[in-house]
XYZ file of N, CA and C in Angstrom:
381
model
N -137.281 35.387 52.019
C -137.106 34.004 52.410
C -137.334 33.828 53.912
N -136.835 34.801 54.695
C -136.996 34.717 56.145
C -138.470 34.666 56.527
N -139.279 35.576 55.982
C -140.692 35.648 56.368
C -141.476 34.447 55.850
N -141.100 33.922 54.710
C -141.742 32.689 54.241
C -141.439 31.543 55.205
N -140.190 31.457 55.655
C -139.800 30.391 56.588
C -140.418 30.596 57.976
N -140.613 31.839 58.376
C -141.158 32.130 59.704
C -142.663 31.900 59.791
N -143.340 31.944 58.668
C -144.801 31.848 58.685
C -145.319 30.598 59.397
N -144.813 29.401 59.100
C -145.334 28.229 59.819
C -145.130 28.320 61.329
N -144.038 28.922 61.759
C -143.794 29.099 63.193
C -144.829 30.034 63.806
N -145.206 31.057 63.068
C -146.171 32.041 63.563
C -147.591 31.493 63.578
N -147.839 30.426 62.854
C -149.162 29.805 62.848
C -149.331 28.805 63.982
N -148.224 28.361 64.536
C -148.273 27.372 65.611
C -148.462 28.026 66.964
N -148.511 27.211 68.003
C -148.669 27.754 69.351
C -147.460 28.598 69.729
N -147.702 29.647 70.466
C -146.607 30.505 70.898
C -147.093 31.883 71.254
N -146.166 32.732 71.603
C -146.531 34.056 72.081
C -146.569 35.117 71.001
N -145.953 34.895 69.840
C -145.901 35.922 68.806
C -147.298 36.177 68.244
N -147.923 35.161 67.719
C -149.284 35.245 67.199
C -150.048 34.074 67.803
N -151.082 34.358 68.529
C -151.879 33.297 69.138
C -153.073 33.040 68.219
N -152.840 32.275 67.168
C -153.855 32.041 66.145
C -155.076 31.335 66.735
N -154.845 30.423 67.664
C -155.975 29.723 68.273
C -156.888 30.708 69.001
N -156.304 31.603 69.778
C -157.104 32.615 70.476
C -157.789 33.542 69.481
N -157.076 33.909 68.416
C -157.681 34.748 67.378
C -158.892 34.040 66.771
N -158.733 32.750 66.448
C -159.848 31.987 65.877
C -161.036 31.919 66.827
N -160.767 32.070 68.115
C -161.837 32.062 69.118
C -162.348 33.459 69.445
N -161.960 34.456 68.625
C -162.519 35.799 68.776
C -161.619 36.853 69.376
N -160.390 36.504 69.760
C -159.484 37.495 70.341
C -159.147 38.570 69.301
N -159.147 39.817 69.748
C -158.756 40.932 68.894
C -157.279 41.219 69.133
N -156.534 41.489 68.068
C -155.093 41.655 68.216
C -154.572 43.086 68.311
N -155.236 44.100 67.758
C -154.652 45.445 67.866
C -154.511 45.895 69.316
N -153.439 46.602 69.579
C -153.218 47.166 70.911
C -154.284 48.219 71.202
N -154.543 48.463 72.466
C -155.570 49.443 72.833
C -155.245 50.827 72.269
N -153.976 51.191 72.230
C -153.605 52.498 71.680
C -153.910 52.546 70.176
N -153.721 51.442 69.470
C -154.058 51.399 68.041
C -155.564 51.570 67.846
N -156.337 50.859 68.636
C -157.797 50.950 68.521
C -158.269 52.363 68.823
N -157.665 52.980 69.827
C -158.038 54.352 70.175
C -157.710 55.313 69.037
N -156.517 55.193 68.471
C -156.104 56.086 67.386
C -156.915 55.858 66.106
N -157.287 54.618 65.837
C -158.046 54.318 64.626
C -159.503 54.764 64.741
N -160.035 54.818 65.937
C -161.408 55.266 66.132
C -162.427 54.250 65.644
N -163.629 54.735 65.390
C -164.721 53.889 64.919
C -164.419 53.444 63.490
N -164.356 52.154 63.273
C -163.987 51.622 61.953
C -165.180 51.171 61.123
N -166.368 51.251 61.667
C -167.547 50.777 60.950
C -167.662 51.466 59.587
N -167.663 50.648 58.539
C -167.825 51.149 57.183
C -166.594 51.783 56.563
N -165.489 51.844 57.280
C -164.263 52.448 56.746
C -163.477 51.425 55.933
N -162.776 51.911 54.925
C -161.875 51.038 54.168
C -160.457 51.268 54.672
N -159.737 50.162 54.886
C -158.383 50.236 55.452
C -157.420 49.450 54.578
N -156.283 50.066 54.294
C -155.156 49.352 53.710
C -154.231 49.034 54.864
N -153.994 47.743 55.105
C -153.102 47.330 56.187
C -151.779 46.896 55.576
N -150.773 47.747 55.716
C -149.453 47.497 55.140
C -148.682 46.499 55.991
N -147.962 45.619 55.334
C -147.124 44.621 55.991
C -147.938 43.786 56.977
N -148.987 43.170 56.473
C -149.978 42.492 57.315
C -149.561 41.107 57.781
N -148.520 40.535 57.207
C -148.035 39.195 57.543
C -149.167 38.170 57.437
N -149.503 37.434 58.490
C -150.512 36.370 58.378
C -151.940 36.886 58.539
N -152.094 38.193 58.665
C -153.401 38.813 58.572
C -154.254 38.894 59.818
N -153.763 38.459 60.970
C -154.633 38.476 62.147
C -154.998 39.902 62.571
N -154.087 40.853 62.433
C -154.431 42.244 62.739
C -155.443 42.772 61.719
N -155.246 42.445 60.457
C -156.186 42.866 59.409
C -157.582 42.343 59.705
N -157.666 41.065 60.027
C -158.966 40.452 60.288
C -159.588 40.971 61.575
N -158.764 41.336 62.551
C -159.296 41.954 63.763
C -159.956 43.288 63.435
N -159.348 44.047 62.522
C -159.941 45.321 62.097
C -161.252 45.083 61.349
N -161.309 44.016 60.576
C -162.547 43.673 59.871
C -163.648 43.314 60.870
N -163.284 42.636 61.936
C -164.269 42.303 62.968
C -164.833 43.557 63.632
N -164.108 44.662 63.532
C -164.574 45.938 64.082
C -165.385 46.732 63.065
N -165.635 46.129 61.914
C -166.512 46.760 60.930
C -165.838 47.356 59.716
N -164.526 47.253 59.612
C -163.808 47.830 58.477
C -163.780 46.872 57.285
N -163.639 47.437 56.105
C -163.395 46.678 54.878
C -161.887 46.754 54.669
N -161.186 45.616 54.814
C -159.725 45.622 54.924
C -159.054 44.940 53.737
N -158.002 45.595 53.240
C -157.082 45.001 52.280
C -155.732 44.921 52.958
N -155.211 43.709 53.121
C -153.902 43.504 53.723
C -152.872 43.238 52.640
N -151.674 43.767 52.833
C -150.598 43.621 51.850
C -149.341 43.130 52.558
N -148.683 42.145 51.946
C -147.410 41.650 52.458
C -146.643 41.026 51.296
N -145.330 40.978 51.408
C -144.546 40.416 50.307
C -144.212 38.936 50.480
N -144.608 38.346 51.569
C -144.354 36.923 51.812
C -145.502 36.093 51.237
N -145.171 35.263 50.259
C -146.193 34.403 49.644
C -146.815 33.467 50.677
N -145.989 32.918 51.555
C -146.479 31.994 52.573
C -147.403 32.700 53.561
N -147.042 33.914 53.962
C -147.869 34.667 54.904
C -149.213 35.031 54.283
N -149.207 35.456 53.040
C -150.469 35.812 52.373
C -151.336 34.573 52.182
N -150.734 33.448 51.837
C -151.511 32.200 51.717
C -152.144 31.848 53.062
N -151.395 32.011 54.144
C -151.924 31.733 55.486
C -153.043 32.717 55.829
N -152.848 33.989 55.501
C -153.871 35.002 55.776
C -155.166 34.672 55.036
N -155.051 34.292 53.789
C -156.253 33.947 53.012
C -156.961 32.732 53.608
N -156.182 31.756 54.043
C -156.762 30.558 54.644
C -157.467 30.885 55.962
N -156.814 31.663 56.825
C -157.427 32.069 58.089
C -158.687 32.896 57.848
N -158.631 33.767 56.857
C -159.780 34.593 56.499
C -160.973 33.716 56.118
N -160.714 32.682 55.335
C -161.780 31.756 54.940
C -162.300 30.976 56.149
N -161.385 30.497 56.996
C -161.782 29.744 58.190
C -162.666 30.580 59.113
N -162.336 31.860 59.225
C -163.080 32.747 60.122
C -164.297 33.373 59.445
N -164.475 33.066 58.173
C -165.597 33.596 57.387
C -165.629 35.126 57.404
N -164.453 35.701 57.188
C -164.340 37.153 57.104
C -164.177 37.551 55.639
N -164.194 38.846 55.387
C -164.186 39.332 54.013
C -163.010 40.261 53.740
N -161.838 39.889 54.211
C -160.643 40.678 53.923
C -160.082 40.267 52.567
N -159.400 41.197 51.949
C -158.674 40.912 50.706
C -157.193 40.943 51.056
N -156.447 39.961 50.552
C -155.012 39.917 50.822
C -154.248 39.906 49.506
N -153.286 40.821 49.404
C -152.503 41.014 48.189
C -151.045 40.740 48.501
N -150.405 39.934 47.665
C -148.985 39.635 47.836
C -148.166 40.529 46.913
N -147.475 41.489 47.509
C -146.557 42.343 46.748
C -145.685 43.119 47.735
N -144.597 43.632 47.235
C -143.748 44.521 48.009
C -144.517 45.824 48.195
N -144.501 46.384 49.379
C -145.259 47.596 49.671
C -144.872 48.740 48.738
N -143.624 48.748 48.275
C -143.182 49.800 47.365
C -143.774 49.636 45.964
N -144.258 48.449 45.637
C -144.894 48.186 44.342
C -146.417 48.226 44.420
N -146.947 48.669 45.538
C -148.382 48.631 45.775
C -149.221 49.280 44.671
N -148.856 50.453 44.145
C -149.707 51.072 43.112
C -149.889 50.214 41.857
N -148.993 49.275 41.637
C -149.125 48.385 40.488
C -150.078 47.226 40.766
N -150.459 47.023 42.033
C -151.266 45.866 42.417
C -152.621 46.218 43.025
N -152.728 47.387 43.598
C -153.979 47.798 44.241
C -154.382 49.144 43.655
N -155.573 49.181 43.091
C -156.065 50.395 42.443
C -157.327 50.872 43.162
N -157.173 51.222 44.412
C -158.304 51.651 45.225
C -157.852 52.770 46.146
N -158.814 53.489 46.679
C -158.540 54.495 47.691
C -159.053 53.970 49.019
N -158.445 54.443 50.104
C -158.770 53.958 51.429
C -158.993 55.125 52.369
N -159.868 54.918 53.347
C -160.059 55.925 54.386
C -158.843 55.993 55.302
N -158.223 54.823 55.541
C -157.104 54.732 56.477
C -156.034 53.815 55.901
N -154.780 54.223 56.023
C -153.648 53.342 55.740
C -153.001 53.069 57.096
N -152.888 51.790 57.428
C -152.439 51.402 58.769
C -151.257 50.445 58.680
N -150.303 50.655 59.560
C -149.199 49.713 59.751
C -149.177 49.378 61.242
N -149.285 48.115 61.563
C -149.295 47.687 62.960
C -147.964 48.004 63.628
N -147.983 47.992 64.965
C -146.765 48.262 65.723
C -145.666 47.264 65.329
N -144.455 47.760 65.248
C -143.313 46.887 64.999
C -142.960 46.640 63.547
N -143.657 47.272 62.602
C -143.344 46.964 61.202
C -142.530 48.047 60.498
N -142.554 49.251 60.993
C -141.856 50.328 60.282
C -140.349 50.157 60.268
N -139.820 49.430 61.234
C -138.367 49.220 61.268
C -137.886 48.411 60.058
N -138.793 47.744 59.362
C -138.434 46.958 58.189
C -138.396 47.807 56.920
N -138.677 49.099 57.042
C -138.624 50.014 55.902
C -137.470 50.998 56.131
N -136.261 50.607 55.735
C -135.075 51.388 56.095
C -134.976 52.747 55.425
N -135.767 53.012 54.409
C -135.640 54.275 53.721
C -136.605 55.348 54.237
N -137.330 55.088 55.329
C -138.182 56.107 55.906
C -137.296 57.151 56.597
N -137.598 58.419 56.378
C -136.776 59.445 57.049
C -137.057 59.436 58.542
N -136.018 59.648 59.329
C -136.209 59.737 60.775
C -136.407 61.209 61.141
N -137.118 61.424 62.206
C -137.371 62.805 62.653
C -136.905 62.970 64.066
């Protein structure tokens, strides 16, 4: 419910997601993410917890074939709309990341989670 309610706020002007700048070509991944991901041309990427999809679509602009996954219906609807507006070819799937095998039947070169999302998965072991 929280992420569904937050989605309209994240689409508006503000510092969290600058959708207007993204629509004008701004890339959202941090430089360290881009460095770690390397050359994405022709690679398939599963982007876990993609929210409104701007990071997913930024990866697509770098040449990747991207599938974004999030459990917020509102966020996925926004991601699909932005994807259409930007004329990109990302696929967005609405499901809980733990139920992913029931919804996505593909293999990927890279599974990516953007900075700041792992804290929402409380059952990950700490090291």
